[in-house]
Coordinates of C-alpha atoms in Angstrom, one line a residue:
M1 CA 116.0 -8.4 8.4
P2 CA 116.1 -11.1 11.1
Y3 CA 114.1 -13.4 9.1
S4 CA 116.8 -14.6 6.9
Q5 CA 117.7 -18.2 7.7
T6 CA 114.6 -20.0 7.7
S7 CA 111.3 -20.7 6.0
S8 CA 107.8 -19.4 7.0
F9 CA 105.2 -21.9 8.1
I10 CA 101.6 -21.2 8.8
F11 CA 99.4 -23.5 10.6
Y12 CA 95.8 -23.6 10.5
I13 CA 93.3 -25.9 12.4
H14 CA 89.6 -25.5 12.0
Q15 CA 86.5 -26.9 14.2
I16 CA 88.5 -29.3 16.1
K17 CA 86.4 -31.9 18.0
K18 CA 86.6 -32.1 21.7
S19 CA 87.3 -35.9 21.5
N20 CA 90.6 -35.4 19.8
T21 CA 93.4 -35.7 22.3
Y22 CA 96.1 -33.9 20.0
T23 CA 97.7 -30.8 21.3
Q24 CA 97.4 -27.6 19.5
R25 CA 99.9 -25.5 21.7
H26 CA 102.9 -23.6 20.9
K27 CA 104.4 -21.0 18.7
R28 CA 106.8 -20.0 15.7
T29 CA 107.8 -18.6 11.9
K30 CA 110.5 -17.1 9.6
S31 CA 110.2 -15.6 6.3
L32 CA 112.6 -15.3 3.2
G33 CA 112.5 -12.7 0.5
T34 CA 110.7 -13.8 -2.7
K35 CA 112.7 -14.5 -5.7
T36 CA 111.6 -14.6 -9.4
Q37 CA 110.4 -18.3 -8.9
S38 CA 108.9 -19.0 -5.3
Y39 CA 108.2 -22.4 -4.0
K40 CA 105.5 -23.3 -1.3
I41 CA 105.1 -26.5 0.2
Q42 CA 101.7 -27.8 1.9
K43 CA 101.1 -30.8 4.0
M44 CA 97.7 -31.7 5.2
T45 CA 96.6 -33.9 7.7
I46 CA 93.8 -36.2 6.8
S47 CA 91.7 -36.8 10.0
N48 CA 88.0 -36.1 10.6
L49 CA 88.2 -32.2 11.0
L50 CA 87.5 -29.3 8.6
L51 CA 90.2 -27.2 7.5
L52 CA 89.8 -23.7 6.2
L53 CA 92.8 -22.1 4.3
M54 CA 93.4 -18.3 5.2
M55 CA 94.6 -16.0 2.6
M56 CA 98.2 -15.3 2.5
T57 CA 99.9 -12.3 1.0
S58 CA 103.5 -12.2 0.0
S59 CA 105.1 -8.6 -0.2
S60 CA 108.8 -8.0 -1.0
S61 CA 110.7 -9.8 1.7
T62 CA 108.0 -10.5 4.3
V63 CA 105.3 -12.8 4.7
E64 CA 101.8 -11.5 5.8
A65 CA 99.0 -13.2 7.4
A66 CA 95.6 -11.2 8.0
R67 CA 93.9 -11.4 11.2
T68 CA 90.6 -9.4 11.0
K69 CA 90.0 -6.9 13.8
K70 CA 86.4 -6.7 13.4
S71 CA 83.4 -8.5 11.8
T72 CA 83.0 -7.3 8.0
T73 CA 80.5 -8.6 5.7
T74 CA 82.3 -9.7 2.6
T75 CA 82.3 -12.4 0.1
L76 CA 84.9 -14.9 -0.4
N77 CA 87.0 -13.1 -3.3
H78 CA 86.1 -9.6 -2.3
L79 CA 88.2 -8.8 0.7
S80 CA 89.6 -5.3 -0.1
N81 CA 87.4 -3.9 2.8
L82 CA 88.7 -6.2 5.5
D83 CA 90.3 -4.5 8.6
Y84 CA 93.3 -6.5 9.2
L85 CA 96.5 -6.8 11.1
T86 CA 99.9 -8.2 9.7
F87 CA 102.5 -10.9 10.9
P88 CA 104.9 -11.7 11.8
D89 CA 105.0 -9.5 15.0
R90 CA 107.7 -11.6 16.9
K91 CA 111.4 -11.9 16.2
A92 CA 113.8 -14.6 16.9
S93 CA 115.9 -12.1 19.0
E94 CA 113.1 -11.6 21.4
A95 CA 112.3 -15.4 21.7
A96 CA 112.9 -17.0 25.1
V97 CA 112.1 -20.2 26.9
V98 CA 111.0 -21.0 30.4
E99 CA 112.0 -24.6 31.3
W100 CA 111.5 -26.8 34.3
G101 CA 111.8 -30.4 35.2
H102 CA 114.7 -33.0 35.3
S103 CA 116.4 -35.0 32.5
A104 CA 113.6 -37.5 32.1
V105 CA 110.6 -35.0 31.9
I106 CA 111.2 -31.4 30.7
S107 CA 108.3 -28.9 30.5
A108 CA 108.5 -25.7 28.7
I109 CA 106.7 -22.6 27.6
D110 CA 107.5 -19.7 25.2
A111 CA 108.1 -16.3 26.2
T112 CA 109.0 -12.9 24.6
V113 CA 111.7 -10.5 25.7
A114 CA 111.0 -7.1 26.5
S115 CA 112.9 -4.3 24.4
F116 CA 114.4 -3.2 27.5
G117 CA 116.5 -4.7 30.2
P118 CA 119.0 -7.8 29.4
Q119 CA 118.6 -9.4 25.7
T120 CA 119.1 -12.8 24.6
S121 CA 122.1 -11.8 22.6
R122 CA 123.9 -11.5 25.9
G123 CA 123.7 -15.4 26.5
A124 CA 124.6 -16.5 30.0
F125 CA 124.1 -12.9 31.1
F126 CA 120.5 -13.2 30.4
E127 CA 119.9 -16.6 31.7
V128 CA 118.3 -17.1 35.1
E129 CA 117.6 -20.0 37.2
A130 CA 115.2 -19.2 40.3
S131 CA 112.0 -20.0 41.9
P132 CA 108.8 -18.4 40.3
I133 CA 106.9 -16.6 42.8
L134 CA 103.4 -15.0 42.2
A135 CA 103.3 -11.3 42.9
D136 CA 101.2 -10.1 45.8
P137 CA 99.1 -8.3 44.6
V138 CA 99.3 -10.6 41.4
A139 CA 98.7 -7.4 39.2
G140 CA 101.5 -5.4 41.1
V141 CA 98.8 -3.1 42.9
S142 CA 96.2 -3.4 45.0
S143 CA 92.5 -3.3 43.8
D144 CA 91.9 0.2 45.2
V145 CA 95.2 1.7 43.3
M146 CA 93.7 -0.4 40.0
E147 CA 90.4 1.8 40.4
K148 CA 92.4 5.1 40.9
I149 CA 94.2 4.2 37.8
Q150 CA 91.1 3.4 35.9
R151 CA 89.5 6.8 36.9
H152 CA 92.6 8.6 36.0
N153 CA 92.9 7.0 32.4
N154 CA 89.0 7.9 32.2
G155 CA 89.8 11.7 32.8
E156 CA 87.8 11.4 36.1
E157 CA 90.9 12.4 38.6
Y158 CA 94.6 12.9 38.5
Y159 CA 96.5 10.0 40.0
K160 CA 100.2 9.3 39.8
L161 CA 101.4 5.9 40.7
E162 CA 104.6 5.6 42.7
P163 CA 105.8 2.0 42.4
A164 CA 106.2 0.2 45.7
P165 CA 107.6 -3.1 46.9
L166 CA 105.1 -5.9 46.6
N167 CA 103.6 -7.4 49.9
N168 CA 105.8 -10.6 49.4
A169 CA 108.9 -8.8 48.5
E170 CA 110.9 -11.1 51.0
D171 CA 109.7 -14.0 49.0
V172 CA 110.3 -12.4 45.7
H173 CA 113.9 -11.3 46.6
G174 CA 116.3 -13.0 44.5
N175 CA 113.7 -15.0 42.4
M176 CA 111.5 -14.6 39.3
V177 CA 108.2 -12.6 40.1
V178 CA 105.2 -13.5 38.1
M179 CA 102.9 -10.7 37.6
T180 CA 99.6 -10.1 35.3
N181 CA 99.0 -7.2 33.3
T182 CA 95.4 -6.8 34.4
A183 CA 95.9 -3.4 36.0
G184 CA 97.1 -1.8 32.7
L185 CA 100.5 -0.9 34.0
S186 CA 103.3 -0.5 31.5
G187 CA 106.0 -2.9 31.1
V188 CA 108.6 -0.4 32.7
T189 CA 106.3 0.3 35.6
M190 CA 106.0 -3.4 36.4
A191 CA 109.7 -3.9 36.0
K192 CA 110.1 -1.0 38.7
I193 CA 107.8 -3.0 41.1
A194 CA 109.8 -6.1 40.5
K195 CA 113.2 -4.2 41.2
E196 CA 111.9 -2.7 44.1
S197 CA 111.0 -5.9 45.6
G198 CA 114.3 -7.3 44.7
A199 CA 113.5 -9.9 41.9
A200 CA 115.8 -11.2 39.7
A201 CA 113.8 -11.5 36.7
L202 CA 110.1 -10.6 35.6
M203 CA 107.5 -12.8 34.1
V204 CA 104.5 -10.8 32.7
V205 CA 101.3 -13.0 31.9
N206 CA 99.4 -11.4 29.3
V207 CA 95.8 -11.8 30.4
D208 CA 93.9 -11.7 27.1
H209 CA 90.9 -13.9 27.2
D210 CA 90.2 -13.3 23.3
Y211 CA 93.7 -14.2 22.4
P212 CA 95.0 -16.7 25.2
D213 CA 98.0 -17.6 23.1
Y214 CA 99.0 -14.0 22.3
V215 CA 102.2 -12.4 23.5
Y216 CA 104.3 -9.2 22.4
S217 CA 107.4 -7.4 23.3
L218 CA 107.1 -4.8 26.1
T219 CA 108.5 -1.4 25.2
P220 CA 108.8 1.9 27.2
E221 CA 105.8 4.1 26.6
N222 CA 107.5 7.5 26.8
E223 CA 110.7 9.4 27.1
E224 CA 110.9 9.2 30.7
E225 CA 110.3 5.4 30.7
Q226 CA 113.0 4.9 28.0
I227 CA 115.6 6.7 30.1
Y228 CA 114.7 4.7 33.4
A229 CA 114.7 1.4 31.4
E230 CA 118.1 2.1 29.9
E231 CA 119.6 3.3 33.3
E232 CA 117.9 1.0 35.8
V233 CA 116.5 -2.0 34.5
D234 CA 119.1 -4.8 34.7
I235 CA 116.8 -7.7 35.2
P236 CA 115.3 -9.9 32.4
V237 CA 111.6 -8.9 31.6
I238 CA 109.6 -11.4 29.6
M239 CA 105.9 -11.9 28.6
V240 CA 104.3 -15.3 28.3
S241 CA 100.5 -15.7 27.2
L242 CA 97.7 -16.5 29.4
Q243 CA 97.6 -20.2 28.1
S244 CA 101.3 -20.6 29.1
G245 CA 100.6 -18.9 32.4
N246 CA 98.1 -21.5 33.2
V247 CA 100.5 -24.2 32.3
L248 CA 102.9 -22.8 34.8
T249 CA 100.4 -22.6 37.7
T250 CA 99.2 -26.1 37.4
A251 CA 102.6 -27.6 36.7
T252 CA 102.5 -29.5 39.9
V253 CA 98.8 -30.2 40.3
D254 CA 96.1 -32.3 38.6
E255 CA 92.6 -33.0 39.1
H256 CA 93.0 -35.2 41.9
T257 CA 95.2 -32.8 43.9
D258 CA 93.7 -31.6 47.4
P259 CA 93.6 -27.8 47.4
K260 CA 95.6 -27.9 50.8
D261 CA 98.4 -29.8 49.2
I262 CA 99.2 -27.1 46.5
V263 CA 102.5 -25.5 46.9
N264 CA 103.9 -22.4 45.6
N265 CA 100.4 -21.6 43.7
G266 CA 100.8 -24.7 41.8
M267 CA 104.2 -23.7 40.1
P268 CA 107.4 -25.7 40.0
E269 CA 110.0 -25.2 42.5
R270 CA 112.5 -24.1 40.0
I271 CA 112.5 -22.7 36.6
R272 CA 115.1 -21.8 34.0
L273 CA 114.9 -18.8 31.6
Y274 CA 117.2 -18.7 28.6
G275 CA 117.3 -17.6 24.9
G276 CA 115.0 -19.4 22.3
G277 CA 117.9 -19.4 19.7
D278 CA 116.8 -21.7 16.9
R279 CA 114.1 -23.6 18.8
P280 CA 110.7 -23.4 17.1
F281 CA 108.2 -21.1 18.7
F282 CA 104.7 -20.3 17.8
E283 CA 102.9 -17.0 16.9
D284 CA 99.2 -16.6 17.6
V285 CA 97.3 -15.0 14.7
L286 CA 93.8 -16.4 15.2
N287 CA 92.4 -18.6 17.8
H288 CA 88.9 -19.5 16.3
K289 CA 87.3 -20.3 12.8
P290 CA 90.0 -21.1 11.7
V291 CA 92.6 -21.4 14.5
V292 CA 95.9 -19.9 12.9
Y293 CA 99.4 -20.1 14.2
I294 CA 102.9 -18.9 12.6
I295 CA 105.6 -21.3 13.3
H296 CA 109.0 -19.8 13.6
N297 CA 112.2 -21.8 12.8
L298 CA 110.5 -25.1 11.7
L299 CA 112.7 -25.8 8.8
T300 CA 116.3 -24.8 8.1
E301 CA 117.3 -23.2 4.9
T302 CA 119.2 -26.4 3.8
E303 CA 116.0 -28.3 4.3
C304 CA 114.1 -25.8 2.1
D305 CA 116.7 -26.2 -0.5
E306 CA 116.6 -29.9 -0.5
L307 CA 112.7 -30.0 -0.8
I308 CA 112.9 -27.7 -3.8
K309 CA 115.5 -30.0 -5.5
A310 CA 113.6 -33.0 -4.8
A311 CA 110.5 -31.4 -6.6
E312 CA 112.3 -29.9 -9.4
S313 CA 111.9 -32.6 -11.9
K314 CA 108.4 -33.5 -11.0
F315 CA 106.4 -30.3 -11.7
D316 CA 103.2 -30.3 -13.7
L317 CA 101.1 -27.4 -14.5
V318 CA 97.9 -27.5 -12.4
S319 CA 94.8 -27.1 -14.7
D320 CA 91.3 -26.4 -13.7
D321 CA 90.1 -30.0 -14.5
D322 CA 93.2 -31.6 -12.9
T323 CA 91.6 -33.9 -10.3
N324 CA 93.7 -36.6 -8.5
Y325 CA 92.3 -37.9 -5.2
L326 CA 95.6 -39.7 -4.5
E327 CA 97.7 -36.7 -4.6
H328 CA 94.9 -34.4 -3.0
T329 CA 94.6 -32.3 -6.0
I330 CA 91.2 -30.9 -5.9
P331 CA 91.1 -27.9 -8.0
P332 CA 88.7 -25.0 -7.2
P333 CA 86.3 -23.8 -10.0
A334 CA 88.0 -22.0 -12.8
K335 CA 86.1 -18.8 -11.7
Q336 CA 84.1 -17.6 -8.6
D337 CA 82.3 -14.4 -8.5
G338 CA 83.9 -13.5 -11.9
V339 CA 87.5 -14.0 -10.3
V340 CA 89.9 -16.4 -11.9
M341 CA 90.8 -18.9 -9.0
Q342 CA 94.4 -19.9 -10.1
N343 CA 96.8 -19.2 -12.9
N344 CA 100.2 -20.6 -13.8
I345 CA 100.9 -22.8 -10.9
Q346 CA 103.1 -25.8 -11.1
R347 CA 102.6 -28.7 -8.6
A348 CA 104.7 -31.7 -7.6
T349 CA 104.1 -34.4 -4.9
L350 CA 106.7 -35.7 -2.7
W351 CA 105.6 -39.1 -1.7
R352 CA 106.0 -40.4 1.6
G353 CA 107.0 -43.8 3.0
A354 CA 109.9 -45.7 1.5
L355 CA 110.2 -43.0 -1.3
N356 CA 110.6 -40.4 1.5
P357 CA 114.4 -39.3 1.9
H358 CA 116.0 -39.1 5.4
S359 CA 115.5 -35.2 5.3
G360 CA 111.8 -35.8 4.6
K361 CA 111.5 -37.9 7.6
Q362 CA 113.5 -35.5 9.9
I363 CA 110.9 -32.9 8.6
E364 CA 108.0 -35.0 9.5
E365 CA 109.3 -35.9 13.1
R366 CA 109.8 -32.3 13.8
I367 CA 106.2 -31.3 12.6
E368 CA 104.8 -34.0 14.8
Q369 CA 107.1 -32.9 18.0
V370 CA 106.1 -29.1 17.4
T371 CA 102.4 -29.4 16.6
G372 CA 101.4 -32.7 18.4
F373 CA 99.8 -34.2 15.2
P374 CA 101.1 -37.8 14.5
Q375 CA 103.0 -38.6 11.4
D376 CA 100.6 -41.3 10.6
H377 CA 97.9 -38.7 9.8
F378 CA 100.2 -36.9 7.5
S379 CA 99.5 -36.6 3.6
D380 CA 102.2 -36.5 1.1
F381 CA 103.9 -33.0 0.5
Q382 CA 102.6 -31.0 -2.3
V383 CA 105.1 -28.4 -3.6
N384 CA 103.8 -25.5 -5.7
K385 CA 106.0 -23.3 -7.9
H386 CA 105.0 -19.9 -8.5
V387 CA 106.6 -17.5 -11.2
A388 CA 105.6 -14.0 -12.0
G389 CA 102.0 -13.6 -12.4
S390 CA 101.0 -17.0 -10.6
Y391 CA 98.4 -16.9 -8.0
H392 CA 95.6 -18.7 -6.2
G393 CA 92.1 -17.2 -5.6
V394 CA 91.1 -17.6 -2.0
H395 CA 89.5 -21.0 -1.6
Y396 CA 88.6 -23.8 0.9
D397 CA 90.8 -26.7 1.1
T398 CA 88.6 -29.8 0.6
H399 CA 88.7 -33.1 -0.3
P400 CA 85.8 -35.6 -1.0
I401 CA 87.3 -38.5 1.0
N402 CA 89.6 -37.4 3.6
V403 CA 88.6 -34.1 5.1
P404 CA 91.7 -32.2 6.2
M405 CA 92.0 -31.4 9.8
A406 CA 94.8 -29.0 9.5
T407 CA 97.2 -27.4 6.8
I408 CA 100.8 -26.5 7.1
T409 CA 102.2 -24.1 4.6
V410 CA 105.7 -23.3 4.3
F411 CA 107.3 -20.6 1.9
L412 CA 110.5 -22.3 0.9
N413 CA 112.2 -19.2 -0.7

């Protein structure tokens, strides 16, 4: 399993106020197999926003987060009829970074690498430094061809696409071509068009307005594409989200820029593509009510072990009447809809400030850098210890004084 060296962080945000200036962009997670005793650490910000905790399911050696695919009428504790997707979808070996700028100001977006073409494991042979060039047409084919493809897909007429060079192939040659997937072309077909145009790399922008942070690894769709990809595709092929595509195409402009002064469609002059390695990256799960991300590579295995060790002598059994506002312990009711809400969970609080060790401060700094939330808004760490038979019922995180803005949950082992 690729998810063997880091913990799994789940990041929830709910009903973010428009006046709030913190950034909630990026993406990443890793999960470890469960042991006889498992530990979960939860850190909450305590700003003015409402948090909704989403149900998590741990199964064998993976951690799953549910994203509903359609609206389903259900009560809080009767979720067996939900139609859901499981996560994580992304793997560290598929993670890449597109970066631009200079030593003083560096900007970057996350990308995921296609299953074909050069892979991140090839190191320098995967890396590319080039100019980003917007494809013409941007979807790789003209609107007329897009209509023919649509009619073919609807069974109205037969049409076989013959990939051809882009209109601006001369500009694309030797650079990274930026193309959208709005035409419904396969990843291999777009790679054919990019190669026909002499591109050094292909960036596909996933135009998904419902999930603007969602990306996935492109794969061949049939045996013919598989053979072509293995024999012919020798350029890196990556996908970035719609959100990231917008960041790239506004990198050199602001609200005061005159349209006549925009160069290269707002994109930087040069960009660098390289493997993500141990860099944290986000995976989009749900983009509203609540906002949910999985954050890969946020903690190291050593940091997880240190947190467990720091909490080991501090655990107390959580009871139904155990209310401690200072430690943010607000238990749910003993039962709801006839379902027991918590059973055999032990909890320890790791205090911040002078009592926080160096490793704890490093973790807080990293969370701030990755999520954009300032450390001043963090609560103390809650570490929950689960043994065989322990569980939490589905519930809302709440606090009568400091309403949580977001929760980060990490599975430490």
